[in-house]
Tab-separated table of C-alpha atoms in Angstrom:
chain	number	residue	atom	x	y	z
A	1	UNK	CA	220.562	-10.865	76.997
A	2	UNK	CA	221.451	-14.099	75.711
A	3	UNK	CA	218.270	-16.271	74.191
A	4	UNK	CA	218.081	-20.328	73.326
A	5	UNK	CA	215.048	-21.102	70.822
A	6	UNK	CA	214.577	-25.021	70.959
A	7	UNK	CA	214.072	-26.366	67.446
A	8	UNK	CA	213.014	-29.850	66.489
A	9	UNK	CA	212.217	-32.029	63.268
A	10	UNK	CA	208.746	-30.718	62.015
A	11	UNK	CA	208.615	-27.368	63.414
A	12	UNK	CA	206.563	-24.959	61.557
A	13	UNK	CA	208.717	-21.816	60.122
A	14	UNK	CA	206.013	-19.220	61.774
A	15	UNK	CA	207.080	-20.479	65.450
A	16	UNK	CA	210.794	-20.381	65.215
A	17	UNK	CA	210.310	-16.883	62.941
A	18	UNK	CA	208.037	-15.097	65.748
A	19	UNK	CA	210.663	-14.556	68.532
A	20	UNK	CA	213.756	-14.220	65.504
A	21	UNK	CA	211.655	-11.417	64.597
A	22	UNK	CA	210.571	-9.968	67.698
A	23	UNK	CA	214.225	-10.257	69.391
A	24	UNK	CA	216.157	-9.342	66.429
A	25	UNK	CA	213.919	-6.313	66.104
A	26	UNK	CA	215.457	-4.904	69.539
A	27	UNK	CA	218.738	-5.704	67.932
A	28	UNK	CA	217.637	-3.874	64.256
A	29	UNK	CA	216.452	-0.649	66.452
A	30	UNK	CA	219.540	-0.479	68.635
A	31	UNK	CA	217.173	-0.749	71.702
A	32	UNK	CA	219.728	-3.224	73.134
A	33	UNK	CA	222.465	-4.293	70.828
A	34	UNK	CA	224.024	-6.990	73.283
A	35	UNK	CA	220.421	-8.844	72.474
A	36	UNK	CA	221.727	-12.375	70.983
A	37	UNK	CA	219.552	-15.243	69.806
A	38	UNK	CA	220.588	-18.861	68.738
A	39	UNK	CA	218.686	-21.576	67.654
A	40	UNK	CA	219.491	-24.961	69.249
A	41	UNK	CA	218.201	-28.231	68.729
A	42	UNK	CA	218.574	-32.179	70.371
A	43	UNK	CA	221.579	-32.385	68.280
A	44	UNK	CA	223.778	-29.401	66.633
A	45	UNK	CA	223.733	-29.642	62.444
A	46	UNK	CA	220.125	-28.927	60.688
A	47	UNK	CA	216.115	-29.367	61.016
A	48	UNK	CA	213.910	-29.806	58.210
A	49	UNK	CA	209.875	-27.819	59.347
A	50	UNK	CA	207.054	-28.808	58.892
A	51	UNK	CA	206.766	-27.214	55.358
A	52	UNK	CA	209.643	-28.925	54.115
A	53	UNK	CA	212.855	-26.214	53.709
A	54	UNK	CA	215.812	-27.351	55.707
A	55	UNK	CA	217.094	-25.185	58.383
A	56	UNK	CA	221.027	-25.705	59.265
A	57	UNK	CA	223.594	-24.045	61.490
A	58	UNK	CA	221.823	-25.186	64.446
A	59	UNK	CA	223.261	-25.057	67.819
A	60	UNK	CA	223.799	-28.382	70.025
A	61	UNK	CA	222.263	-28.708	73.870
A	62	UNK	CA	225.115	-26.893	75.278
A	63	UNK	CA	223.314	-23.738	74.193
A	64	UNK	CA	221.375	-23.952	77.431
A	65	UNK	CA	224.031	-23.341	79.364
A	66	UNK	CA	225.021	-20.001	77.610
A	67	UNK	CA	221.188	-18.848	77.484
A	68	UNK	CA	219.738	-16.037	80.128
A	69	UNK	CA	216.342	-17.036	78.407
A	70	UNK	CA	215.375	-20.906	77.098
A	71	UNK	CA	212.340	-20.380	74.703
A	72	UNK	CA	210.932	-23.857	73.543
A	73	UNK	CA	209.228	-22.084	70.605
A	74	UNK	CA	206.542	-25.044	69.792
A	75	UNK	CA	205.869	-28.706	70.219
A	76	UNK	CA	204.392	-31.918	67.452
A	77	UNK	CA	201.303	-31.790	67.295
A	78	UNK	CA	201.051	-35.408	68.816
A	79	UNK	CA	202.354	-33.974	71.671
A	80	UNK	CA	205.244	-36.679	72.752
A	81	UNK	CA	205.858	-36.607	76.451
A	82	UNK	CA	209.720	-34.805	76.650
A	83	UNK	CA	212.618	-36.431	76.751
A	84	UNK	CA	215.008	-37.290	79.656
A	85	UNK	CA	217.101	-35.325	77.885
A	86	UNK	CA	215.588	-31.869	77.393
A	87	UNK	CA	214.242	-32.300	80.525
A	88	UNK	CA	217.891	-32.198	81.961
A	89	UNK	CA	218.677	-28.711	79.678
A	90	UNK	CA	215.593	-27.105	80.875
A	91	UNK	CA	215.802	-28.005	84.441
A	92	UNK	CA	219.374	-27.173	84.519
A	93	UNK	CA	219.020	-23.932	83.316
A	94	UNK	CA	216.507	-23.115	84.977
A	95	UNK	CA	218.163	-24.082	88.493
A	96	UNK	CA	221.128	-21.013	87.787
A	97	UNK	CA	218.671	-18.766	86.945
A	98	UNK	CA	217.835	-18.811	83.508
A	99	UNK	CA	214.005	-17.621	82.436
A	100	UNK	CA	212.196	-20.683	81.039
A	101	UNK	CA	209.122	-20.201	78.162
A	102	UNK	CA	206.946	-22.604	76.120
A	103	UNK	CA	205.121	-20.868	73.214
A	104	UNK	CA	202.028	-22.363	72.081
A	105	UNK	CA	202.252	-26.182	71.850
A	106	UNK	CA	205.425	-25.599	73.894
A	107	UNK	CA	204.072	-25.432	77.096
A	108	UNK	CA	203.625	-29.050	77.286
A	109	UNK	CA	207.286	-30.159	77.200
A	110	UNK	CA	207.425	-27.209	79.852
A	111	UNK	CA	204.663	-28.768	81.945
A	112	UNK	CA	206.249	-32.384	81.438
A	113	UNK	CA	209.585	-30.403	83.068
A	114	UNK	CA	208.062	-29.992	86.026
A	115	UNK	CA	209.512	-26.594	86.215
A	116	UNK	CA	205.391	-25.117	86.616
A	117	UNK	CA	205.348	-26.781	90.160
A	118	UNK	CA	201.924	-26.820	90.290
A	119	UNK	CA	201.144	-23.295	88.801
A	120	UNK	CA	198.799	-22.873	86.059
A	121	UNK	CA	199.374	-23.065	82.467
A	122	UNK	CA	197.979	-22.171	78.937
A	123	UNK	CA	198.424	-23.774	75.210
A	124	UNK	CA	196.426	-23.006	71.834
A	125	UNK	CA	193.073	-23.490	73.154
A	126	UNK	CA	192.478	-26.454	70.903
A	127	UNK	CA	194.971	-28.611	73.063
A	128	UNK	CA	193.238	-27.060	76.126
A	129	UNK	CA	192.155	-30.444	77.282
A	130	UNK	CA	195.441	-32.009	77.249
A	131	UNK	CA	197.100	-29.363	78.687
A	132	UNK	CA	194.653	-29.361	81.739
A	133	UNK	CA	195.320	-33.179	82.190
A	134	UNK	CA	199.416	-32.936	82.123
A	135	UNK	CA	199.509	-29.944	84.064
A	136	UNK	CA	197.102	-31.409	87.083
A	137	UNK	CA	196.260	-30.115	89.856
A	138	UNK	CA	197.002	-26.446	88.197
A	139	UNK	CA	195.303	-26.761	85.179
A	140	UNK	CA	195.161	-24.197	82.605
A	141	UNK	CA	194.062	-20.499	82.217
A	142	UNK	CA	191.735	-19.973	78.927
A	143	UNK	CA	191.004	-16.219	80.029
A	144	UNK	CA	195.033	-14.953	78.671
A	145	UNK	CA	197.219	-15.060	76.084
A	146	UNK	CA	200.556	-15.729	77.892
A	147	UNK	CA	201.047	-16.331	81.716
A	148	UNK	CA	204.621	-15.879	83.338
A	149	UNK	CA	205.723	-16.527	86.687
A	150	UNK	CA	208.794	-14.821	86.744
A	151	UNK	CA	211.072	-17.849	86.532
A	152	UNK	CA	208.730	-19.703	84.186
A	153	UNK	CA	206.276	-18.620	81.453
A	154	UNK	CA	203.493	-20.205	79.216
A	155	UNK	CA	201.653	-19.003	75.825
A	156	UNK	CA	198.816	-19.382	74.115
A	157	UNK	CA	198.701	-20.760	70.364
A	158	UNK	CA	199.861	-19.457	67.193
A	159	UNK	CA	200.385	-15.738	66.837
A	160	UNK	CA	200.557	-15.363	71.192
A	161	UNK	CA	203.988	-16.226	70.281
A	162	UNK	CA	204.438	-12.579	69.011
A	163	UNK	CA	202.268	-11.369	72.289
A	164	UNK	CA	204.818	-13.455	74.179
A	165	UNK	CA	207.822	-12.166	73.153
A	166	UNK	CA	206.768	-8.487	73.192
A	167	UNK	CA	205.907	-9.375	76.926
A	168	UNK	CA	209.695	-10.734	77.098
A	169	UNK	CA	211.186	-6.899	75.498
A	170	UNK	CA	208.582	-5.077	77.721
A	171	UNK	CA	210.070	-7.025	81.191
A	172	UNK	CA	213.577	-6.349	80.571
A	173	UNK	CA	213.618	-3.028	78.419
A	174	UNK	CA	210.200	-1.273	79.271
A	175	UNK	CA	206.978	-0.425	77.585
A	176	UNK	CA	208.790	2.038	75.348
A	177	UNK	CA	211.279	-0.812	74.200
A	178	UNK	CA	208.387	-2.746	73.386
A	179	UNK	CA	205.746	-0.373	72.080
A	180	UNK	CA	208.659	0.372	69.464
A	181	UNK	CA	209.084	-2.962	68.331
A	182	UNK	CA	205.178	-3.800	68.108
A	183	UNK	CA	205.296	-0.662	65.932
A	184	UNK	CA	208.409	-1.486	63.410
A	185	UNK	CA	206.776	-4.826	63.414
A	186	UNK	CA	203.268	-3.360	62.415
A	187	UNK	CA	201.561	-5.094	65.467
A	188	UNK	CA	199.500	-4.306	68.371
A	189	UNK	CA	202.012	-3.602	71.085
A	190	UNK	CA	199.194	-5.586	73.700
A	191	UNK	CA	195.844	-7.053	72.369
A	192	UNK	CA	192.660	-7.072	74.698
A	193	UNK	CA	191.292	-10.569	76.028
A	194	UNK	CA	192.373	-13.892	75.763
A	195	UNK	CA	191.925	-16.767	73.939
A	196	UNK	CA	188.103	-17.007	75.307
A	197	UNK	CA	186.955	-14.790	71.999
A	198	UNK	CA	188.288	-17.690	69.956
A	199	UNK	CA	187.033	-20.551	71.159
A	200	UNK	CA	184.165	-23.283	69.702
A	201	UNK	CA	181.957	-23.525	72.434
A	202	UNK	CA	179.516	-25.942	71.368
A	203	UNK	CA	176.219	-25.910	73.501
A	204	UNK	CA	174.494	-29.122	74.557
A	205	UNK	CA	171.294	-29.509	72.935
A	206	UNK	CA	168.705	-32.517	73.823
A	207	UNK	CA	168.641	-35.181	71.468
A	208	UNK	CA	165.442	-36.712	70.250
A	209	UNK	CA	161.901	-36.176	70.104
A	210	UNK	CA	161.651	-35.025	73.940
A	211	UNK	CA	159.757	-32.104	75.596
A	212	UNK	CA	163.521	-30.950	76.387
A	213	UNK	CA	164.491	-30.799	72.997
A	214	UNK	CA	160.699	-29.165	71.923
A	215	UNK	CA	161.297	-26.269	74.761
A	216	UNK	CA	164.455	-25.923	73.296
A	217	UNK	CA	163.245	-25.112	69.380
A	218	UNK	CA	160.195	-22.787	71.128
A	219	UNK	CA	162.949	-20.540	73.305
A	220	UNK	CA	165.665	-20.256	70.053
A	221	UNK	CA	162.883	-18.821	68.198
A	222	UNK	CA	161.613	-16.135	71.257
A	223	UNK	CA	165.394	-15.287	72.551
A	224	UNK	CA	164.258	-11.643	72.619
A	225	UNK	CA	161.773	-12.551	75.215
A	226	UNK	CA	162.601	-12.877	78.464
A	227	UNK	CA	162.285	-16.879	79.292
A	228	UNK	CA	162.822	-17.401	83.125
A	229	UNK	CA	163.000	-21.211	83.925
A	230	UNK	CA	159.087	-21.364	84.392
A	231	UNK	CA	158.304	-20.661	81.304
A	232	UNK	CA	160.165	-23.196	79.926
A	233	UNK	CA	158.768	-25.136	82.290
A	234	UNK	CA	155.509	-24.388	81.332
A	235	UNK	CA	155.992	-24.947	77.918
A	236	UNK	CA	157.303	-28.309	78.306
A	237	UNK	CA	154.131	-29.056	80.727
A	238	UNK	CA	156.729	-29.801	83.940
A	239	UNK	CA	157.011	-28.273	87.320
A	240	UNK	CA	159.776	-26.140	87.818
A	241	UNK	CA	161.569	-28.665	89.805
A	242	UNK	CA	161.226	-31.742	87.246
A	243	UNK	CA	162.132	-29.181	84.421
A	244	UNK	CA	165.658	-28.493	85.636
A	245	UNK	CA	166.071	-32.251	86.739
A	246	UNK	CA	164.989	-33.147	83.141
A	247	UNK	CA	167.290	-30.286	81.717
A	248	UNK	CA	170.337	-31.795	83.507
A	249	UNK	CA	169.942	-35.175	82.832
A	250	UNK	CA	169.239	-34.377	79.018
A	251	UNK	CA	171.779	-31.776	77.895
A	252	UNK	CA	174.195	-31.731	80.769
A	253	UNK	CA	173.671	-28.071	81.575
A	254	UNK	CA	171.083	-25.779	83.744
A	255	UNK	CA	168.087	-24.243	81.653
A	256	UNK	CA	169.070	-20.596	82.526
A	257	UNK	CA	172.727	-21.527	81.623
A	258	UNK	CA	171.535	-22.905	78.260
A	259	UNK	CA	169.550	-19.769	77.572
A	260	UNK	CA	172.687	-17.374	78.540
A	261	UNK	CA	174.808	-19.421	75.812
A	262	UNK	CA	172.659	-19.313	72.885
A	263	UNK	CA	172.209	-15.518	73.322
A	264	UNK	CA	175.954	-14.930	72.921
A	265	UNK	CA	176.343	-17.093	70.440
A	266	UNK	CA	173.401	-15.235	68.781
A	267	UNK	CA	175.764	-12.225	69.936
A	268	UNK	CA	178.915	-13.340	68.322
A	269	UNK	CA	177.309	-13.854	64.863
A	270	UNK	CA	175.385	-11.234	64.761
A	271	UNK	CA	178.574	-8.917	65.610
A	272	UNK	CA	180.243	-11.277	63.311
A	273	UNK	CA	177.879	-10.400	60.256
A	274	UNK	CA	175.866	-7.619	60.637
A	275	UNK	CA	176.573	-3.928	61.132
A	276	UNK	CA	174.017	-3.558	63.702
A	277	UNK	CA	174.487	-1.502	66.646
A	278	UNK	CA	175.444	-3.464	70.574
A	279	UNK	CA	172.151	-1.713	71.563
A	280	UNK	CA	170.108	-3.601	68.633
A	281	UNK	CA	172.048	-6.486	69.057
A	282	UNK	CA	171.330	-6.395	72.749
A	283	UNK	CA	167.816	-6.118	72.123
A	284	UNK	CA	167.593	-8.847	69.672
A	285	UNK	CA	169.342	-11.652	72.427
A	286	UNK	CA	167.186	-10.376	74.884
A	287	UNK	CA	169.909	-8.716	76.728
A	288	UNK	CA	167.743	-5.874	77.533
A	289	UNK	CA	170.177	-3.369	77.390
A	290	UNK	CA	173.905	-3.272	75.911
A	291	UNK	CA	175.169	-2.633	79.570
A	292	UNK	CA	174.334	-6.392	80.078
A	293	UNK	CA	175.628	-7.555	77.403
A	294	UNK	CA	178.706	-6.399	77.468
A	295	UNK	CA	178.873	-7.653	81.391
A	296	UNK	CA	178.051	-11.450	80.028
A	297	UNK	CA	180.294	-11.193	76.697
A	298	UNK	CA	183.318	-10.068	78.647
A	299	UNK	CA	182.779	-12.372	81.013
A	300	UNK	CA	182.499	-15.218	79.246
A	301	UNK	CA	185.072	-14.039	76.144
A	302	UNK	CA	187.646	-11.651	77.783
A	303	UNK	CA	187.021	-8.922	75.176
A	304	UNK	CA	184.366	-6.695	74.609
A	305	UNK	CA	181.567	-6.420	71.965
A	306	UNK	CA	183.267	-4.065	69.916
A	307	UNK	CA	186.487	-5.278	69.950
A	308	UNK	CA	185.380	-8.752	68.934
A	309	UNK	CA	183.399	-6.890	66.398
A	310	UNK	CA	187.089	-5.152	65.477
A	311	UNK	CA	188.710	-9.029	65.200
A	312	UNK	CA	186.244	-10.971	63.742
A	313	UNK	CA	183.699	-9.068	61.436
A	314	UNK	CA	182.883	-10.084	57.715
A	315	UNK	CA	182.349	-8.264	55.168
A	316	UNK	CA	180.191	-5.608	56.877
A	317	UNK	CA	182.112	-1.848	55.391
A	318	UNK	CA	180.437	-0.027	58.347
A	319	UNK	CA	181.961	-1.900	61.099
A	320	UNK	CA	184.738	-0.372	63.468
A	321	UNK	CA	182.783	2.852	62.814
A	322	UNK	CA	179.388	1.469	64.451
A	323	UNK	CA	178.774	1.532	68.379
A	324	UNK	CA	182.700	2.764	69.063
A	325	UNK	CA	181.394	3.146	72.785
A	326	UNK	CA	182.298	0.029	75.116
């Protein structure tokens, strides 16, 4: 298996290290000793990354046409459209049969390739938005952490790269291959969820001194309660029917929508700060029971309670040991 990382000016040291590390593992453990991995760049000679150390014995463009697998391992961060170029090398390779993959940021000079052909796509989820516009009609997936295609594969941002290249051992040496290398490298050999858990998610509030924005403040501070849409309505002096209208027009989302987001986002910090148990926590939303909860949070976050709770808890020493059930 012959691999071609794509290098540029300004690359950061983590996403050129992440598949060194992960493929030269399979080398280290003898899982596949013919595993080679070169690092190739516009023009052969050096890089300097992003934190300022100069890389050199980089390989020129005709890398690609050695490579089983072209990795472009990351992309600037103003996200420059690709070059004629690159686009050549990747299409190229890809035409006699070489696997294609953009990690993180790197997905968009695979989506400017053309090679998706109109098959979703996902990036860091802060570059979401962009992705979603080059990539149209396909769009992008928030729910994962890598998708591949076969021919052509995508990642999410950041430390996906890792998840990515496990994938990558796993397809071509087998669960055991890979399970060994997530363990030498002291890293989960497949994480749970997406990117979903990790995402700001700001909810739209009314703005001003309106009977929207005065329903609002009364329902934040009765969340355990249940609050169907009349109630609102009722508190804001409206019929049903003008209530929603109203809503809409104000904050851009549905009242019962609203309500559903500021109960996990009560969710997340409370699981973020507290030791509490999903039952209490549940309670406290106005879940009802942790059953529902977990039904909402997964859908909306791709991950359970507890295993956000396992990610992203401060501070709290009882946590991991509270509520193990899922």
């Amino acid at each position: 298996m012959r691999i071609a990382l794509y290098a540029f000016d300004g690359i950061t040291m983590f996403h050129l290290a992440a598949p060194l590390m992960v493929f030269g593992e399979v080398t280290r453990l003898e899982l596949a000793p013919d595993w080679e991995t070169r690092v190739w760049s516009d023009h052969p000679g050096s890089v300097r990354t992003e934190e300022g150390y100069p890389m050199s014995g980089i390989a020129g463009p005709d890398t690609v046409d050695w490579a089983d697998i072209v990795i472009v391992t990351s992309w600037p961060e103003s996200l420059p459209r690709i070059g004629d170029e690159l686009t050549s090398a990747l299409r190229g390779a890809h035409r006699r049969g070489a696997e294609i993959a953009g990690l993180c940021l790197g997905s968009f000079a695979i989506a400017d390739s053309g090679l998706l052909a109109g098959r979703p796509a996902v990036t860091h989820w802060t570059k979401m938005t962009e992705l979603r516009e080059r990539n149209a009609p396909a769009g992008v997936d928030e729910s994962v952490l890598y998708i591949d295609h076969g021919d052509v594969m995508t990642s999410a941002g950041t430390a996906s790269s890792i998840d990515s290249c496990l994938h990558i051992v796993r397809k071509h040496l087998g669960s055991a291959a890979a399970t060994r290398v997530a363990r030498s490298l002291v890293v989960a050999p497949h994480r749970d969820g997406g990117q979903a858990q990790y995402i700001e998610r700001p909810v739209s509030e009314a703005s001003g001194d309106t009977a929207i924005a005065d329903a609002q403040s009364w329902a934040l501070e009765r969340l355990d309660e249940p609050l169907p849409i009349e109630r609102l309505a009722e508190h804001a002096r409206m019929s049903r029917r003008s209530f929603i209208r109203r809503f809409q027009l104000e904050t851009g989302s549905t009242p019962a929508r609203w309500v559903l987001d500021k109960r996990l986002e009560e969710a997340r910090s409370l699981l973020e700060t507290t030791d509490r148990s999903i039952e209490n926590i549940a309670a406290l939303c106005g879940f009802g029971s942790a059953v529902t909860l977990r039904q909402n949070f997964r859908a909306s976050f791709a991950v359970t309670p507890t295993a956000y709770r396992q990610q992203f808890a401060v501070g709290c020493a009882t946590v991991g040991a509270v509520d193990r059930q899922r």
